[in-house]
Each structure stands twice: as structure tokens, then as C-alpha cells.
GROMACS .gro file of C-alpha atoms in nm:
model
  252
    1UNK     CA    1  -4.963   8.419  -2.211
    2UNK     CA    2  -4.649   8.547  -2.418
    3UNK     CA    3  -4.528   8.838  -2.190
    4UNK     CA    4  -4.137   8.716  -2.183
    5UNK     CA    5  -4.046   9.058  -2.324
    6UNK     CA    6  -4.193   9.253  -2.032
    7UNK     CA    7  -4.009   9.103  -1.783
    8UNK     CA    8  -3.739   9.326  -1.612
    9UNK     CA    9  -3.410   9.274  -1.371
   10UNK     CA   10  -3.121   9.499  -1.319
   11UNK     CA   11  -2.916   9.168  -1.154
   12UNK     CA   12  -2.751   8.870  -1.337
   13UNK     CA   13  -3.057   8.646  -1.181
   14UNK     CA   14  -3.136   8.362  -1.420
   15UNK     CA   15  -3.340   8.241  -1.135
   16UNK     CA   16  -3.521   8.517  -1.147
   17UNK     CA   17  -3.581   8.537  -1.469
   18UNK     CA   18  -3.697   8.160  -1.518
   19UNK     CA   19  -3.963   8.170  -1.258
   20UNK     CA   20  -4.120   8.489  -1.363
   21UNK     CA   21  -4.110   8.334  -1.687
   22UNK     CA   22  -4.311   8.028  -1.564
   23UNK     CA   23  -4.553   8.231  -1.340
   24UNK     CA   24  -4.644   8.460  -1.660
   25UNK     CA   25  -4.785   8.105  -1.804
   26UNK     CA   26  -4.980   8.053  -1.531
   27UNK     CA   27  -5.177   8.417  -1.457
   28UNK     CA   28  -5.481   8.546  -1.615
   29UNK     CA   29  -5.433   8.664  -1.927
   30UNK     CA   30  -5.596   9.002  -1.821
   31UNK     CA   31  -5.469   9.284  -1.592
   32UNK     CA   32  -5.602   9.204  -1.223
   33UNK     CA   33  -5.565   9.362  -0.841
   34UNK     CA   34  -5.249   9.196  -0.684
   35UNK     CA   35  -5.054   9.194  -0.334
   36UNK     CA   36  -4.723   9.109  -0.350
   37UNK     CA   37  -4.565   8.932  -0.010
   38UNK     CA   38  -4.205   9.061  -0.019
   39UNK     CA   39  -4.137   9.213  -0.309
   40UNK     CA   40  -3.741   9.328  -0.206
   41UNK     CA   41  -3.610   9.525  -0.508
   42UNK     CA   42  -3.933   9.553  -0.672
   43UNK     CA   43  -3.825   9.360  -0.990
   44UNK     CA   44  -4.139   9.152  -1.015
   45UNK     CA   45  -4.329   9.459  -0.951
   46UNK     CA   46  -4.178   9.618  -1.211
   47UNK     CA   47  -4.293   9.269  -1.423
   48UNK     CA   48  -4.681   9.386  -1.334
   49UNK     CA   49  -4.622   9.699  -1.363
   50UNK     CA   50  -4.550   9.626  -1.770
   51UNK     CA   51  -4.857   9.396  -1.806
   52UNK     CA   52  -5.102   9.669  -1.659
   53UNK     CA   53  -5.151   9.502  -1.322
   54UNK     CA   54  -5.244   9.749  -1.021
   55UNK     CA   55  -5.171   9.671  -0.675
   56UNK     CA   56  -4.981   9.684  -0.385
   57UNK     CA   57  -4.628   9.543  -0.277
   58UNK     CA   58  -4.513   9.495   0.084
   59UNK     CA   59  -4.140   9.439   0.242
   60UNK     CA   60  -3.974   9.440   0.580
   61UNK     CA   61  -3.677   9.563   0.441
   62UNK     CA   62  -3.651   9.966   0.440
   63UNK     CA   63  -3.388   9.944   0.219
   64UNK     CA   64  -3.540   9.744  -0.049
   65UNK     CA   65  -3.884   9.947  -0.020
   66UNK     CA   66  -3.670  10.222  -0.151
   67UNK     CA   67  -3.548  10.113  -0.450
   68UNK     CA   68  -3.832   9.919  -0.506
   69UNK     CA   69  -4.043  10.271  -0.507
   70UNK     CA   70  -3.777  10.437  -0.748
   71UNK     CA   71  -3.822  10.150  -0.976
   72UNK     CA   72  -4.200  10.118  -1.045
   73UNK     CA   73  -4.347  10.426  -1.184
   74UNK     CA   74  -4.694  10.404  -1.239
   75UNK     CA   75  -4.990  10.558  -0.961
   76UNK     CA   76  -5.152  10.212  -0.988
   77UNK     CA   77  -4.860  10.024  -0.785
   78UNK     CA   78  -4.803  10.153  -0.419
   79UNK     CA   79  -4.503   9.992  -0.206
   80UNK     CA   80  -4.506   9.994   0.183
   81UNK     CA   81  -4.340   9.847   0.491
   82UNK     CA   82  -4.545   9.539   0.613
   83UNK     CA   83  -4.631   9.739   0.912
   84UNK     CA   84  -4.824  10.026   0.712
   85UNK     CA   85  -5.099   9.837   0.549
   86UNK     CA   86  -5.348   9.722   0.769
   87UNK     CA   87  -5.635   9.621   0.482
   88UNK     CA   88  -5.684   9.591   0.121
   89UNK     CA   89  -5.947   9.579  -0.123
   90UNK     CA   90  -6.038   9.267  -0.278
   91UNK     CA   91  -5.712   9.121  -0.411
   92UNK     CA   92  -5.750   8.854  -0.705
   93UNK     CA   93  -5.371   8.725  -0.689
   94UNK     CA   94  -5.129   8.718  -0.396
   95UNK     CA   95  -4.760   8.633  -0.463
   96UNK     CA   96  -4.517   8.523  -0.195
   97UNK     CA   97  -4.197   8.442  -0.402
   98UNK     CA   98  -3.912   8.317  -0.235
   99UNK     CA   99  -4.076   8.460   0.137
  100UNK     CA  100  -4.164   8.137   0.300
  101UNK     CA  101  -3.914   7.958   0.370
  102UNK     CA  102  -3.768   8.278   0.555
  103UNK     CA  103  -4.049   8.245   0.840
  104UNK     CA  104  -4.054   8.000   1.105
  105UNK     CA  105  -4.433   8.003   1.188
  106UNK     CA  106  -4.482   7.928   0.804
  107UNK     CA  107  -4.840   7.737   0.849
  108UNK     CA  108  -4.938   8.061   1.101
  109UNK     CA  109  -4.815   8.241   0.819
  110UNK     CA  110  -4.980   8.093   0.530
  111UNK     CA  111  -5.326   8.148   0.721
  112UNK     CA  112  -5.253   8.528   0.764
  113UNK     CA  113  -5.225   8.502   0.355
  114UNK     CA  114  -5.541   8.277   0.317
  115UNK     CA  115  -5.740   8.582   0.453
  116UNK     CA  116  -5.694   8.837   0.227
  117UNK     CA  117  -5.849   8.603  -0.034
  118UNK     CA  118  -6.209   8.593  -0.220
  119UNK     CA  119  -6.392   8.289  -0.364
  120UNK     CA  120  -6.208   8.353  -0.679
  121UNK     CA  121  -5.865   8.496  -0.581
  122UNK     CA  122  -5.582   8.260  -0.635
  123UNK     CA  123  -5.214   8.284  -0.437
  124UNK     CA  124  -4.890   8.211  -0.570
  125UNK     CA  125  -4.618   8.105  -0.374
  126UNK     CA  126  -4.258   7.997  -0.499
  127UNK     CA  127  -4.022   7.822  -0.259
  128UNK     CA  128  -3.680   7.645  -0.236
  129UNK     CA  129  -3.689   7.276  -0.301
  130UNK     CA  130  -3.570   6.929  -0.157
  131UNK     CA  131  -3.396   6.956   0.193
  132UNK     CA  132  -3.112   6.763   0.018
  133UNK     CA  133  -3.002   7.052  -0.178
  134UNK     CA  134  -2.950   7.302   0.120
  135UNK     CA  135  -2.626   7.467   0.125
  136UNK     CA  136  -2.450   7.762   0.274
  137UNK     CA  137  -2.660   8.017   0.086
  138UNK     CA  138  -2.963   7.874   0.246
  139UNK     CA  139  -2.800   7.951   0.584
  140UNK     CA  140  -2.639   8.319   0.469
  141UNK     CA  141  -2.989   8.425   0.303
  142UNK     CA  142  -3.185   8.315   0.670
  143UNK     CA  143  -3.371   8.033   0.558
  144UNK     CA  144  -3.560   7.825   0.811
  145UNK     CA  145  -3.619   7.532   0.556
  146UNK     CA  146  -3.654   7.396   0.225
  147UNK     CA  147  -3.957   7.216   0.135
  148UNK     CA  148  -4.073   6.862  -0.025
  149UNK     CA  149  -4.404   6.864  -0.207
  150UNK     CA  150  -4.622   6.641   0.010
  151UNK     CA  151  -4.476   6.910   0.288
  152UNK     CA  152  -4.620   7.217   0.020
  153UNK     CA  153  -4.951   6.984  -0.025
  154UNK     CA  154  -5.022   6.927   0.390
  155UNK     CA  155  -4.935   7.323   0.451
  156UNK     CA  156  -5.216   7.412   0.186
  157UNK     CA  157  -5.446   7.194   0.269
  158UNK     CA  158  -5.389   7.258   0.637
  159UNK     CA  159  -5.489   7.654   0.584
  160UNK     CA  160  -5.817   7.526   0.412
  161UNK     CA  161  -5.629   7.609   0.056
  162UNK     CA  162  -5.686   7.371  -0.287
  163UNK     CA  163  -5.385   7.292  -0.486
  164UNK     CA  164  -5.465   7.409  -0.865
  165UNK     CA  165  -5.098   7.344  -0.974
  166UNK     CA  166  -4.751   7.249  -0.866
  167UNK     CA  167  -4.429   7.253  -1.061
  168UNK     CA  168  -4.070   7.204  -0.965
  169UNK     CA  169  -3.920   7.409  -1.222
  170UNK     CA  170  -3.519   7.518  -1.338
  171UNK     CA  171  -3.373   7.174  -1.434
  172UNK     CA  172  -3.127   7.178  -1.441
  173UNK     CA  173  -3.008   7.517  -1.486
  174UNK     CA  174  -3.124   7.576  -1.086
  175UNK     CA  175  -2.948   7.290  -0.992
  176UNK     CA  176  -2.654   7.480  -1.111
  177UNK     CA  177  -2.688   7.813  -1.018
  178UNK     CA  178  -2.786   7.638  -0.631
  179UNK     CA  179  -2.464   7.498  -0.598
  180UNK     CA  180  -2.322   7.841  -0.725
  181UNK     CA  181  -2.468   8.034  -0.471
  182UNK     CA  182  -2.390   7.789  -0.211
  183UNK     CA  183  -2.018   7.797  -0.301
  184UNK     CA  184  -1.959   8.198  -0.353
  185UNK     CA  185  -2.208   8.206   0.034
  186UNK     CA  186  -1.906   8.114   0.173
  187UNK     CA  187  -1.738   8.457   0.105
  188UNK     CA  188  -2.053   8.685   0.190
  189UNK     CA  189  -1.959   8.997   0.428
  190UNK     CA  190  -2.316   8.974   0.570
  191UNK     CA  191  -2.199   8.617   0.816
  192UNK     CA  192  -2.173   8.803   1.093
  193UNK     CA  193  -2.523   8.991   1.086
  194UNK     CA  194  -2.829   8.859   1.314
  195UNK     CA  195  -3.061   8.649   1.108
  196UNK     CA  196  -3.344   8.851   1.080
  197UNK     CA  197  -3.075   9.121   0.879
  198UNK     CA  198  -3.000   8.876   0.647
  199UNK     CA  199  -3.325   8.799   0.571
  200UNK     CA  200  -3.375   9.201   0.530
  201UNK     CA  201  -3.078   9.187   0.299
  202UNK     CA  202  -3.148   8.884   0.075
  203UNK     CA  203  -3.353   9.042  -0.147
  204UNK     CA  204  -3.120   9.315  -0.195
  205UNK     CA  205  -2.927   9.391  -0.545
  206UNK     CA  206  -2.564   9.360  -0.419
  207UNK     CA  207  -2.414   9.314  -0.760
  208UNK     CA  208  -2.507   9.664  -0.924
  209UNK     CA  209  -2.703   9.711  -1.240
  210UNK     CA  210  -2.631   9.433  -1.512
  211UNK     CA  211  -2.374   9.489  -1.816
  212UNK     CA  212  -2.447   9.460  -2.194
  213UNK     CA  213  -2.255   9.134  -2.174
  214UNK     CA  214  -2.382   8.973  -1.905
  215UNK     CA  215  -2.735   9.045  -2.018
  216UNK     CA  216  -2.639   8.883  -2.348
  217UNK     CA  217  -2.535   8.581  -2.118
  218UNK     CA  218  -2.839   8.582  -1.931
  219UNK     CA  219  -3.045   8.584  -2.269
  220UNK     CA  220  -2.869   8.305  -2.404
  221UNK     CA  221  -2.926   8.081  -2.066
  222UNK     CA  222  -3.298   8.202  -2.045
  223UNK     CA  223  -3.386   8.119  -2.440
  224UNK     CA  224  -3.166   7.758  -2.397
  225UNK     CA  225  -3.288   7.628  -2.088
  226UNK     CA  226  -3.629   7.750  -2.013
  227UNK     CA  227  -3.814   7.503  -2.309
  228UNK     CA  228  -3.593   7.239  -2.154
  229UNK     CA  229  -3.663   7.290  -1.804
  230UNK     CA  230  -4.027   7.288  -1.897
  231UNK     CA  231  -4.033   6.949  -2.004
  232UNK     CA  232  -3.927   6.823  -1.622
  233UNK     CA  233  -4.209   7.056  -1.401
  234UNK     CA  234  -4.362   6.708  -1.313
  235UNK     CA  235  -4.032   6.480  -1.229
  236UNK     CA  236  -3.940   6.682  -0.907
  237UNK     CA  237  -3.550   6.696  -0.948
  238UNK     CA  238  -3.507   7.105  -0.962
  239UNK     CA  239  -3.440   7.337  -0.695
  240UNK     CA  240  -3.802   7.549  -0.675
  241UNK     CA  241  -4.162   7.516  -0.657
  242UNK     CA  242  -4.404   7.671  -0.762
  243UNK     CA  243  -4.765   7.647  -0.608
  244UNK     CA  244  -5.075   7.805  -0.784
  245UNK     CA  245  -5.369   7.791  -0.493
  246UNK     CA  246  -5.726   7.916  -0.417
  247UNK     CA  247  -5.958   7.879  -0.142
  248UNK     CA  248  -6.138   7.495  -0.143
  249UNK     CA  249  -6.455   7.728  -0.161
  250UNK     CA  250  -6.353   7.834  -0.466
  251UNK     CA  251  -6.582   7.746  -0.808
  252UNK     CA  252  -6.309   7.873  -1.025
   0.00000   0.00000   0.00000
């Protein structure tokens, strides 16, 4: 599925960029019904929005549900607070990127999720990896953990869920950008918020929209590193997952 042009950020986020990259290889290759488990700044919204997709995405953060609104345009994508949807028509992919590891309850969690799923809807949840590579970011952004993949493979299987696929992907640009984060964390004005509004403000764009130059940069690191970091989805040294799952009902 060659969709790399569609994809859309306003930030300097080769993180970002990378993953949506390796999720676009692993959707259908036709436009489906989606729910999107906080979708912050609406940047991955914006990715679905490009493809054709209709759905719905969902954040805690009132802040991010606003400029997530102003940023997808179409009538077929509708963005609320958690709290304001209460049911949804059949959904045939839910993504949770980047939202579990922010909740404490995650396999209470993970069964909410499993509910809003058919025989032949799939979820996709990405997630920080290795408990080794926690830094101060981790701890700024509200995280609860970082996970190991026999800890991704129990939590599926625990909410009834069947593994399809499971990469660790960004080596070893991740590994880079991890450490980054984890040094500049140290300077963040948002230390001396509760946790629950740092977890509100992760998602946020703090750094303004992105320069000419700096979306040259981010080209360059996206076109030399995602082939390479393809090559090491299966050796588990990066700094993400990324879990493709469906109900063990599931024929597909």
C-alpha cells in the first residue's frame, strides 16, 4: 500500500512519521470505518482523512480536540471528547497509538477496546518499547510503563485478542530520537503539572508548525532510514511496537 505521500504533520516528528509509514503497509488497501483511541492533534486523522477513510476520533484532551477539528476537513471524520460518544457503528479498524502505556488499568483497558470489535475488525495499537530504554520523557509525557513483547502477547491474549502481527520498528533512528527526548525532558515547563495534565498535554504540538528546512530534514531522515529500519521489525532492538490484532473468533 504506497500512500507515503498522503501522510501529514505540522511537527518535526520523525517518529511520527515512521510509524504511520509502517501502519500504511499493514491496512487494507481500501477505505474502511475507523475509531481512533487518542488521536491528540489529529495528525493521523488527517493521514485517513487523505486515503478516504471515514470515522471517528476520540481525546481527553480539550485542547487537542480543537485543533484536531480545525485540521481534518471532511463530513466523514467527526472528533469528540471520550466522554461524548457512547456507541458506534460497526468499526473495521481501531487505532490506539501511543495511548496505552498512558493508562494504568491497561488490560481493563484493552477489554473496553476489544468490544467495539466485529468478527472481522482488526485493532492497532503502537506502544513504547523495552523497560530498559525509559527515560525522563517517559516520566514528563505520564507514562505508566513501557512494554516487552511476551508482556504485548499475554495482554492480547488475555482480552480474548489473536496476534496477526508484531514489529518493533525505528532502528535505529528511534533509538536516537528516545534518548533525544529523554535529554531535552529535562527542561520541559510542564514538571510541575499533575500527571493526568501531562498526559492531556503530550499529544500536544508545542513546537509550532514545521519550517521549509526542517521538513527537508525530516524528508531526508524518513527516505534514509525507513528501508533500513525495515529490515530489523523482527530483531526487537527499537524503541516501538506495533501490534496488528483481531478477535480469536475471527476467520479473517
Amino acid at each position: 500500500m504506497n500512500n507515503t505521500k498522503k501522510i501529514f504533520t505540522e511537527r518535526f516528528a520523525p517518529r511520527f512519521v515512521i510509524r504511520t509509514r509502517c501502519i500504511l503497509e499493514l491496512l487494507s488497501s481500501s477505505p474502511k470505518y475507523f475509531l481512533e483511541i487518542g488521536c491528540g492533534i489529529g495528525d493521523f486523522l488527517r493521514v485517513l482523512e487523505n486515503l478516504g477513510w471515514s470515522g471517528i476520533g476520540i481525546d481527553i484532551s480539550p485542547r487537542a480536540i480543537e485543533i484536531a477539528k480545525k485540521k481534518v476537513t471532511s463530513n466523514n471524520i467527526r472528533v469528540y471528547h471520550a466522554t461524548e460518544v457512547r456507541s458506534y457503528k460497526k468499526i473495521d479498524y481501531i487505532f490506539a497509538l501511543e495511548v496505552l502505556e498512558h493508562i494504568e488499568n491497561d488490560k481493563e483497558m484493552i477489554l473496553k477496546w476489544r468490544d467495539y470489535l466485529s468478527e472481522d475488525s482488526k485493532i492497532i495499537i503502537s506502544v513504547p518499547a523495552h523497560k530498559r530504554k525509559w527515560t525522563k520523557h517517559d516520566n514528563l509525557a505520564g507514562h505508566f510503563q513501557r512494554y516487552e513483547k511476551n508482556e504485548l502477547m499475554e495482554l492480547m491474549d488475555s482480552a480474548d485478542l489473536k496476534v496477526e502481527k508484531i514489529i518493533n520498528y525505528g532502528f535505529p533512528i528511534l533509538n536516537i530520537t528516545n534518548y533525544i527526548r529523554g535529554m531535552i525532558a529535562t527542561k520541559d515547563s510542564r514538571w510541575g503539572l499533575p500527571k493526568m495534565d501531562r498526559i492531556k498535554s503530550s499529544g500536544l504540538n508545542k513546537w509550532g508548525a514545521i519550517g521549509y528546512f526542517r521538513k527537508i530534514i525530516l524528508n531526508i531522515i524518513v527516505t534514509l532510514f525507513y528501508p533500513i529500519q525495515k529490515v530489523f521489525w523482527h530483531y526487537d532492538l527499537s524503541d516501538g511496537y506495533i501490534v496488528v490484532a483481531s478477535l480469536k473468533s475471527s476467520h479473517c
